[in-house]
């Protein structure tokens, strides 16, 4: 019976992957017909890749407007060049816009497979229905709107996702040297991916801390020590435990031996930052780091919107309101701190205010700019969204949650620009780690994603416009 179920799951997976790839190829064809020339950031990425394709790798050939490392271009050349040798295609064909964009479509197939493997590894397999839930969850995340859209343009999203997911998978299987190497590849696509390499190391540390914490609790139970009481008793207990744990040379040396590949990667990253004079290469004027705390609130809202079947329900709202009433002093303090962070640390990047091709432009203009008070009125929603996200991760250990939220904070808060693309990776990591939702909710989620994707592609391909002083065709996009 077990072998039969596994075989059936294999058929489901093959059917889901094949259908998704077929639909993607049809959409790719529509994109290629509509977009003969580079669009948006492609005006920097495509010419750079074509220079690499022609064998011009010198620094003098580098476009200073590009702010990421050349991972995408190097890998693209490694994919398309063999095609010219095997099929005898000319350089003009293999280095064309269509061929380079197709590299991301290949990455999307890899991402589909990695998501499936991650669901098999992360989620327990003790129920018959879980095979369908895993396939549906994989399909849903593979067509996650902000990720899926960029599979058809020559952007770093698909490749960045591929290497980060691959590194995470290898980490879960305990192959940490391979994981760190893949983390380096992810870093070559986007520098902030170094945070997810740290997250992989954090997984290992969280696992060991959880084991030690369980032993500590068992010991206290046997010794019948009086429990620590007070509003922050749990935090105090954990803090005391972490302090005691980190004072042990044996514990630290064990963690070092387990995570040294990631530590080496972090060391190389620090060398890069020192030599480069910062994390950004090329044009730094538009990518200055700052303490943009509301980015965390925007991520919570973004996650609540795209995971509403799992995070938003009458019972969830009742549970939240009940908790707020029970711990009203704590929530009052949280609300005051959140209002202060919104007041003092809200930034509007010049790109956000000027570029009307992105959806974020309209979100900012019609929600945040319309009335000054709106950004403060949204604070209760941010708090609910944050609580709901944390509540959905309660099956994970306290130390895993600590690692995840530290990485989430580090990857979002320093970004001045509100850009939905920056939320893709943390969202996918989050969504992989919540318990498998019921099939009805997954179907609802998949249906919503399909509608959002249909509207996004329809608007992008058909609702074009022009700027007053330009003849170029402009399109709306994420």
Coordinates of C-alpha atoms in Angstrom, one line a residue:
X1 CA 0.0 0.0 0.0
X2 CA 2.9 2.4 0.9
X3 CA 4.6 1.7 -2.4
X4 CA 1.4 2.2 -4.3
X5 CA 0.8 5.6 -2.6
X6 CA 4.3 6.6 -3.4
X7 CA 3.9 5.7 -7.0
X8 CA 0.6 7.6 -7.2
X9 CA 2.2 10.6 -5.6
X10 CA 4.9 10.4 -8.3
X11 CA 2.2 10.4 -11.0
X12 CA 0.6 13.5 -9.4
X13 CA 3.9 15.3 -9.2
X14 CA 4.8 14.5 -12.8
X15 CA 1.3 15.7 -14.0
X16 CA 1.6 18.9 -12.0
X17 CA 5.1 19.7 -13.2
X18 CA 4.3 18.9 -16.8
X19 CA 1.1 21.0 -16.9
X20 CA 2.8 23.9 -15.1
X21 CA 5.7 23.8 -17.6
X22 CA 3.3 23.6 -20.6
X23 CA 1.4 26.7 -19.4
X24 CA 4.7 28.5 -18.7
X25 CA 5.9 27.8 -22.2
X26 CA 2.7 29.2 -23.7
X27 CA 3.0 32.3 -21.5
X28 CA 6.7 32.6 -22.4
X29 CA 5.7 32.6 -26.1
X30 CA 3.2 35.4 -25.5
X31 CA 5.9 37.4 -23.6
X32 CA 8.5 36.9 -26.4
X33 CA 6.0 38.1 -29.0
X34 CA 5.1 41.2 -27.0
X35 CA 8.5 42.0 -25.6
X36 CA 11.0 42.1 -28.5
X37 CA 13.3 44.5 -26.6
X38 CA 14.7 44.5 -23.0
X39 CA 12.3 45.9 -20.5
X40 CA 12.8 47.6 -17.1
X41 CA 16.0 46.2 -15.4
X42 CA 16.6 43.9 -18.4
X43 CA 18.2 47.0 -20.1
X44 CA 21.1 46.4 -17.8
X45 CA 21.1 42.6 -17.4
X46 CA 20.7 41.5 -21.0
X47 CA 23.5 43.5 -22.6
X48 CA 25.8 42.4 -19.7
X49 CA 25.0 38.8 -20.3
X50 CA 25.5 39.2 -24.1
X51 CA 28.9 40.7 -23.4
X52 CA 29.8 37.7 -21.3
X53 CA 28.4 35.5 -24.0
X54 CA 30.8 37.1 -26.5
X55 CA 33.7 36.4 -24.2
X56 CA 34.1 39.9 -22.8
X57 CA 34.7 39.3 -19.1
X58 CA 36.9 42.2 -18.2
X59 CA 35.9 44.8 -15.6
X60 CA 36.0 47.5 -18.2
X61 CA 33.0 45.8 -19.8
X62 CA 30.9 45.9 -16.6
X63 CA 27.8 48.1 -16.5
X64 CA 28.2 50.3 -13.4
X65 CA 24.4 50.5 -13.0
X66 CA 24.2 46.8 -12.1
X67 CA 24.2 46.4 -8.3
X68 CA 24.3 42.5 -8.1
X69 CA 27.2 40.1 -8.7
X70 CA 27.5 38.3 -12.1
X71 CA 26.1 34.9 -11.0
X72 CA 23.1 35.1 -13.5
X73 CA 25.3 36.0 -16.4
X74 CA 28.0 33.4 -15.7
X75 CA 25.4 30.6 -15.3
X76 CA 23.5 31.8 -18.4
X77 CA 26.7 31.5 -20.5
X78 CA 27.3 28.1 -19.0
X79 CA 23.8 27.0 -20.2
X80 CA 23.5 28.7 -23.6
X81 CA 27.1 28.2 -24.9
X82 CA 26.9 24.4 -25.0
X83 CA 23.8 24.8 -27.1
X84 CA 25.8 26.5 -29.8
X85 CA 28.4 23.7 -29.8
X86 CA 25.8 20.8 -29.7
X87 CA 23.3 22.2 -32.2
X88 CA 25.6 24.4 -34.3
X89 CA 23.5 27.5 -33.5
X90 CA 25.1 30.9 -34.2
X91 CA 26.2 33.2 -31.4
X92 CA 23.4 35.6 -32.4
X93 CA 20.8 32.9 -31.7
X94 CA 22.2 31.5 -28.4
X95 CA 22.9 34.9 -26.9
X96 CA 19.5 36.3 -28.0
X97 CA 17.0 37.9 -25.6
X98 CA 14.7 34.9 -25.9
X99 CA 17.4 32.3 -25.1
X100 CA 18.6 34.2 -22.1
X101 CA 15.1 34.7 -20.8
X102 CA 14.5 30.9 -21.3
X103 CA 17.3 30.2 -18.7
X104 CA 14.9 31.5 -16.0
X105 CA 12.2 29.2 -17.3
X106 CA 14.6 26.3 -16.7
X107 CA 15.3 27.6 -13.2
X108 CA 11.5 27.6 -12.6
X109 CA 11.4 23.8 -13.3
X110 CA 14.2 23.3 -10.9
X111 CA 12.4 25.4 -8.3
X112 CA 9.3 23.3 -8.7
X113 CA 11.2 20.1 -8.0
X114 CA 13.1 21.7 -5.0
X115 CA 9.9 22.9 -3.5
X116 CA 8.5 19.4 -3.7
X117 CA 11.6 17.9 -2.1
X118 CA 11.5 20.5 0.6
X119 CA 7.9 19.8 1.5
X120 CA 8.7 16.0 1.7
X121 CA 11.6 16.8 4.0
X122 CA 10.1 19.6 6.2
X123 CA 6.6 18.2 6.6
X124 CA 5.8 14.9 8.4
X125 CA 4.5 12.0 6.3
X126 CA 2.1 10.2 8.4
X127 CA -1.3 10.8 6.7
X128 CA -2.6 9.4 3.4
X129 CA -3.9 12.9 2.4
X130 CA -0.5 14.5 2.9
X131 CA 0.7 13.4 -0.6
X132 CA -2.1 15.4 -2.2
X133 CA -1.4 18.3 0.2
X134 CA 2.3 18.3 -0.7
X135 CA 1.6 18.3 -4.4
X136 CA -0.9 21.1 -4.1
X137 CA 1.4 23.1 -1.8
X138 CA 4.3 22.7 -4.3
X139 CA 2.1 23.7 -7.2
X140 CA 0.8 26.7 -5.3
X141 CA 4.2 28.0 -4.3
X142 CA 5.6 27.4 -7.8
X143 CA 3.0 29.8 -9.2
X144 CA 3.3 32.3 -6.3
X145 CA 2.4 35.5 -8.3
X146 CA 5.4 37.7 -7.5
X147 CA 7.9 34.8 -8.1
X148 CA 6.1 33.3 -11.1
X149 CA 5.9 36.6 -13.0
X150 CA 9.7 37.0 -13.0
X151 CA 10.3 33.6 -14.6
X152 CA 9.5 35.2 -17.9
X153 CA 11.9 38.2 -17.7
X154 CA 15.7 38.2 -17.4
X155 CA 15.9 39.0 -13.7
X156 CA 17.8 37.4 -10.8
X157 CA 14.7 36.1 -9.0
X158 CA 14.4 32.5 -10.4
X159 CA 18.1 31.7 -10.1
X160 CA 18.4 33.3 -6.6
X161 CA 15.4 31.2 -5.5
X162 CA 16.9 28.0 -7.0
X163 CA 20.3 28.2 -5.2
X164 CA 18.8 29.3 -1.9
X165 CA 16.2 26.5 -1.9
X166 CA 18.9 24.0 -2.9
X167 CA 21.2 25.2 -0.1
X168 CA 18.3 24.9 2.4
X169 CA 17.5 21.3 1.2
X170 CA 21.1 20.2 1.5
X171 CA 21.2 21.8 5.0
X172 CA 18.2 19.8 6.0
X173 CA 19.9 16.6 4.8
X174 CA 23.0 17.5 6.8
X175 CA 25.2 18.1 3.8
X176 CA 26.6 21.4 5.1
X177 CA 29.6 21.8 2.9
X178 CA 27.4 21.5 -0.2
X179 CA 24.8 23.8 1.4
X180 CA 27.5 26.5 2.0
X181 CA 28.7 26.1 -1.6
X182 CA 25.2 26.6 -2.9
X183 CA 24.7 29.5 -0.5
X184 CA 27.8 31.1 -2.2
X185 CA 26.1 30.6 -5.6
X186 CA 23.0 32.3 -4.3
X187 CA 25.1 35.1 -3.0
X188 CA 26.5 35.5 -6.5
X189 CA 23.0 36.1 -7.7
X190 CA 22.0 38.6 -5.0
X191 CA 24.2 39.7 -2.1
X192 CA 21.3 39.6 0.5
X193 CA 21.1 35.8 0.0
X194 CA 24.0 35.5 2.4
X195 CA 21.3 35.9 5.1
X196 CA 19.7 32.7 4.0
X197 CA 23.0 30.9 4.2
X198 CA 23.1 32.2 7.8
X199 CA 19.6 30.9 8.2
X200 CA 20.8 27.4 7.2
X201 CA 23.5 27.6 9.9
X202 CA 20.7 28.8 12.3
X203 CA 18.7 25.7 11.5
X204 CA 21.6 23.5 12.8
X205 CA 22.1 25.7 15.9
X206 CA 18.3 25.7 16.6
X207 CA 18.2 21.9 16.4
X208 CA 21.0 21.5 19.0
X209 CA 19.5 24.2 21.2
X210 CA 16.1 22.5 21.1
X211 CA 17.7 19.2 22.2
X212 CA 19.5 20.9 25.0
X213 CA 16.4 22.8 26.1
X214 CA 14.3 19.7 26.3
X215 CA 17.0 18.1 28.5
X216 CA 17.0 21.2 30.7
X217 CA 13.2 21.1 31.1
X218 CA 13.3 17.4 31.9
X219 CA 16.0 18.0 34.6
X220 CA 14.0 20.9 36.2
X221 CA 10.9 18.7 36.2
X222 CA 12.7 15.9 38.0
X223 CA 14.3 18.3 40.5
X224 CA 10.8 19.9 41.0
X225 CA 12.2 23.4 40.9
X226 CA 9.6 26.2 41.4
X227 CA 8.7 27.8 38.1
X228 CA 9.7 31.4 37.3
X229 CA 6.6 33.6 37.3
X230 CA 5.9 37.0 35.8
X231 CA 4.8 38.6 32.4
X232 CA 8.1 37.8 30.6
X233 CA 8.9 34.6 32.5
X234 CA 9.2 32.4 29.4
X235 CA 11.6 34.9 27.8
X236 CA 13.7 35.1 31.0
X237 CA 14.0 31.3 31.2
X238 CA 15.1 31.1 27.6
X239 CA 17.5 34.0 28.0
X240 CA 19.1 32.4 31.1
X241 CA 19.3 29.0 29.2
X242 CA 21.0 30.7 26.2
X243 CA 23.5 32.5 28.4
X244 CA 24.4 29.3 30.3
X245 CA 24.6 27.3 27.0
X246 CA 26.9 29.9 25.3
X247 CA 29.3 29.9 28.4
X248 CA 30.2 26.3 27.7
X249 CA 33.3 25.8 25.5
X250 CA 32.2 22.3 24.7
X251 CA 28.8 23.5 23.3
X252 CA 30.5 26.3 21.3
X253 CA 33.1 24.0 19.8
X254 CA 30.4 21.5 18.8
X255 CA 28.4 24.2 17.1
X256 CA 31.6 25.4 15.3
X257 CA 32.4 21.9 14.0
X258 CA 28.8 21.6 12.7
X259 CA 28.6 25.0 11.1
X260 CA 32.2 25.8 10.0
X261 CA 31.3 25.8 6.2
X262 CA 28.8 28.6 6.8
X263 CA 31.2 30.5 9.1
X264 CA 33.8 30.3 6.3
X265 CA 31.2 31.6 3.8
X266 CA 30.4 34.5 6.3
X267 CA 34.1 35.3 6.5
X268 CA 34.4 35.5 2.7
X269 CA 31.4 37.7 2.7
X270 CA 33.0 40.1 5.3
X271 CA 36.2 40.2 3.1
X272 CA 34.0 41.1 0.1
X273 CA 32.3 43.9 2.0
X274 CA 35.6 45.3 3.2
X275 CA 37.3 45.1 -0.2
X276 CA 34.2 46.4 -2.0
X277 CA 33.5 49.1 0.5
X278 CA 29.9 48.0 1.0
X279 CA 27.4 45.2 0.1
X280 CA 26.3 46.9 -3.1
X281 CA 28.4 46.9 -6.2
X282 CA 27.9 49.5 -9.0
X283 CA 25.4 52.2 -8.5
X284 CA 25.1 52.6 -4.7
X285 CA 23.3 56.0 -4.7
X286 CA 19.9 54.3 -5.0
X287 CA 20.6 51.4 -2.7
X288 CA 21.6 52.9 0.6
X289 CA 21.0 50.8 3.7
X290 CA 18.8 52.4 6.5
X291 CA 16.7 51.3 9.5
X292 CA 13.4 51.0 7.7
X293 CA 11.4 49.2 10.4
X294 CA 8.0 49.4 8.7
X295 CA 9.4 47.1 6.0
X296 CA 8.8 44.3 8.5
X297 CA 5.1 45.5 8.8
X298 CA 4.8 45.5 5.0
X299 CA 6.1 42.0 4.9
X300 CA 3.5 40.9 7.5
X301 CA 0.7 42.5 5.4
X302 CA 2.1 41.0 2.2
X303 CA 2.1 37.5 3.9
X304 CA -1.4 38.0 5.4
X305 CA -2.7 38.9 1.9
X306 CA -1.1 36.0 0.0
X307 CA -1.7 33.4 2.8
X308 CA -5.1 34.6 3.9
X309 CA -6.7 31.1 3.6
X310 CA -4.3 30.0 6.4
X311 CA -4.0 33.2 8.4
X312 CA -7.4 34.8 8.3
X313 CA -10.5 33.2 9.8
X314 CA -13.2 34.2 12.3
X315 CA -11.7 31.8 14.9
X316 CA -8.2 33.3 14.4
X317 CA -9.6 36.8 14.9
X318 CA -11.5 35.7 18.0
X319 CA -8.4 34.1 19.4
X320 CA -6.3 37.2 18.7
X321 CA -8.9 39.5 20.4
X322 CA -9.1 37.2 23.4
X323 CA -5.3 37.3 23.7
X324 CA -5.2 41.1 23.4
X325 CA -7.7 41.4 26.2
X326 CA -5.9 38.9 28.4
X327 CA -2.5 40.6 27.8
X328 CA -3.7 44.1 27.2
X329 CA -0.7 45.8 28.9
X330 CA 1.8 43.9 26.7
X331 CA -0.2 44.7 23.5
X332 CA -0.6 48.3 24.5
X333 CA 3.2 48.6 24.8
X334 CA 3.7 46.7 21.4
X335 CA 1.2 49.1 19.8
X336 CA 3.0 52.2 21.2
X337 CA 6.4 50.9 20.0
X338 CA 4.9 50.1 16.5
X339 CA 3.3 53.6 16.2
X340 CA 6.7 55.1 17.1
X341 CA 8.5 53.0 14.5
X342 CA 6.0 54.0 11.8
X343 CA 6.3 57.7 12.8
X344 CA 10.1 57.9 12.9
X345 CA 11.3 55.3 10.4
X346 CA 8.9 55.4 7.4
X347 CA 10.8 56.2 4.2
X348 CA 9.6 56.7 0.7
X349 CA 12.3 55.9 -1.9
X350 CA 12.6 58.1 -5.0
X351 CA 11.9 55.1 -7.2
X352 CA 8.7 54.3 -5.3
X353 CA 7.4 57.8 -5.8
X354 CA 8.4 58.2 -9.4
X355 CA 8.0 54.9 -11.2
X356 CA 4.4 54.3 -12.0
X357 CA 5.0 51.0 -13.7
X358 CA 5.2 49.1 -10.4
X359 CA 2.1 48.1 -8.3
X360 CA 3.9 49.5 -5.2
X361 CA 3.6 53.0 -6.7
X362 CA -0.2 52.7 -6.6
X363 CA -0.3 51.0 -3.2
X364 CA 1.8 53.9 -1.8
X365 CA -0.1 56.6 -3.6
X366 CA -3.6 55.4 -2.9
X367 CA -3.2 54.0 0.6
X368 CA -0.3 55.7 2.4
X369 CA -0.1 59.1 0.7
X370 CA -3.9 59.8 0.6
X371 CA -4.2 60.5 4.3
X372 CA -1.3 60.8 6.7
X373 CA -3.2 59.0 9.5
X374 CA -3.6 55.8 7.4
X375 CA -0.1 54.6 8.1
X376 CA -1.0 54.7 11.9
X377 CA -4.4 53.2 11.5
X378 CA -2.9 50.1 9.8
X379 CA -0.8 49.3 12.9
X380 CA -3.4 47.0 14.5
X381 CA -3.5 45.0 11.2
X382 CA 0.3 44.8 11.2
X383 CA 0.2 43.4 14.8
X384 CA -2.6 40.9 13.9
X385 CA -0.6 39.8 10.8
X386 CA 2.6 39.4 12.8
X387 CA 0.8 37.4 15.6
X388 CA -1.0 35.2 13.0
X389 CA 2.3 34.5 11.3
X390 CA 4.0 33.6 14.6
X391 CA 1.0 31.5 15.6
X392 CA 1.1 29.5 12.4
X393 CA 4.8 28.7 13.1
X394 CA 4.1 27.4 16.7
X395 CA 4.8 23.8 15.5
X396 CA 8.5 24.9 15.1
X397 CA 10.7 25.3 18.1
X398 CA 11.2 28.6 19.8
X399 CA 14.8 28.6 18.7
X400 CA 13.9 28.0 15.0
X401 CA 11.4 30.9 15.2
X402 CA 14.1 33.1 16.8
X403 CA 16.5 32.3 13.9
X404 CA 13.8 32.8 11.3
X405 CA 12.6 36.2 12.6
X406 CA 16.2 37.5 13.1
X407 CA 17.0 36.6 9.4
X408 CA 13.6 38.1 8.3
X409 CA 14.5 41.3 10.2
X410 CA 18.0 41.4 8.7
X411 CA 16.9 40.9 5.1
X412 CA 13.9 43.4 5.1
X413 CA 14.6 46.3 7.5
X414 CA 17.8 47.7 5.9
X415 CA 16.0 48.0 2.5
X416 CA 14.8 51.6 1.9
X417 CA 12.8 50.7 -1.3
X418 CA 9.4 49.1 -0.9
X419 CA 9.7 46.3 -3.5
X420 CA 7.5 43.2 -3.4
X421 CA 10.4 41.2 -5.0
X422 CA 12.4 41.5 -1.7
X423 CA 9.6 39.6 0.1
X424 CA 9.6 36.5 -2.2
X425 CA 12.3 34.4 -0.5
X426 CA 11.3 35.0 3.2
X427 CA 7.7 34.3 2.2
X428 CA 8.6 31.0 0.5
X429 CA 10.7 29.9 3.5
X430 CA 7.8 30.8 5.8
X431 CA 5.2 29.0 3.7
X432 CA 7.4 25.9 3.5
X433 CA 7.5 25.6 7.3
X434 CA 3.8 26.0 8.4
X435 CA 1.9 22.8 8.9
X436 CA 0.3 21.4 5.7
X437 CA -3.1 23.1 5.4
X438 CA -6.3 21.2 4.6
X439 CA -6.9 20.5 0.9
X440 CA -9.9 22.9 0.7
X441 CA -7.6 25.8 1.9
X442 CA -4.9 24.9 -0.6
X443 CA -7.4 24.8 -3.5
X444 CA -8.6 28.2 -2.4
X445 CA -5.1 29.6 -2.2
X446 CA -4.2 28.1 -5.6
X447 CA -7.3 29.5 -7.2
X448 CA -6.5 33.0 -5.8
X449 CA -3.0 32.8 -7.1
X450 CA -4.3 31.7 -10.6
X451 CA -6.7 34.7 -10.7
X452 CA -3.9 37.1 -9.6
X453 CA -1.5 35.7 -12.2
X454 CA -4.1 35.9 -14.9
X455 CA -4.8 39.5 -14.1
X456 CA -1.1 40.4 -13.8
X457 CA -0.2 38.8 -17.2
X458 CA -3.3 40.3 -18.9
X459 CA -2.5 43.8 -17.6
X460 CA 1.2 43.5 -18.5
X461 CA 0.6 42.2 -22.0
X462 CA -2.5 44.2 -23.0
X463 CA -2.8 47.4 -20.9
X464 CA 0.2 49.3 -22.2
X465 CA 0.8 53.0 -21.9
X466 CA 3.3 55.7 -22.7
X467 CA 5.0 58.5 -20.8
X468 CA 4.4 62.0 -22.1
X469 CA 8.0 62.6 -23.2
X470 CA 8.8 59.1 -24.5
X471 CA 7.7 56.9 -27.4
X472 CA 8.6 53.7 -25.5
X473 CA 5.8 51.3 -24.5
X474 CA 5.4 51.0 -20.8
X475 CA 3.8 48.1 -18.9
X476 CA 2.5 47.5 -15.3
X477 CA 4.3 44.9 -13.3
X478 CA 5.2 43.8 -9.8

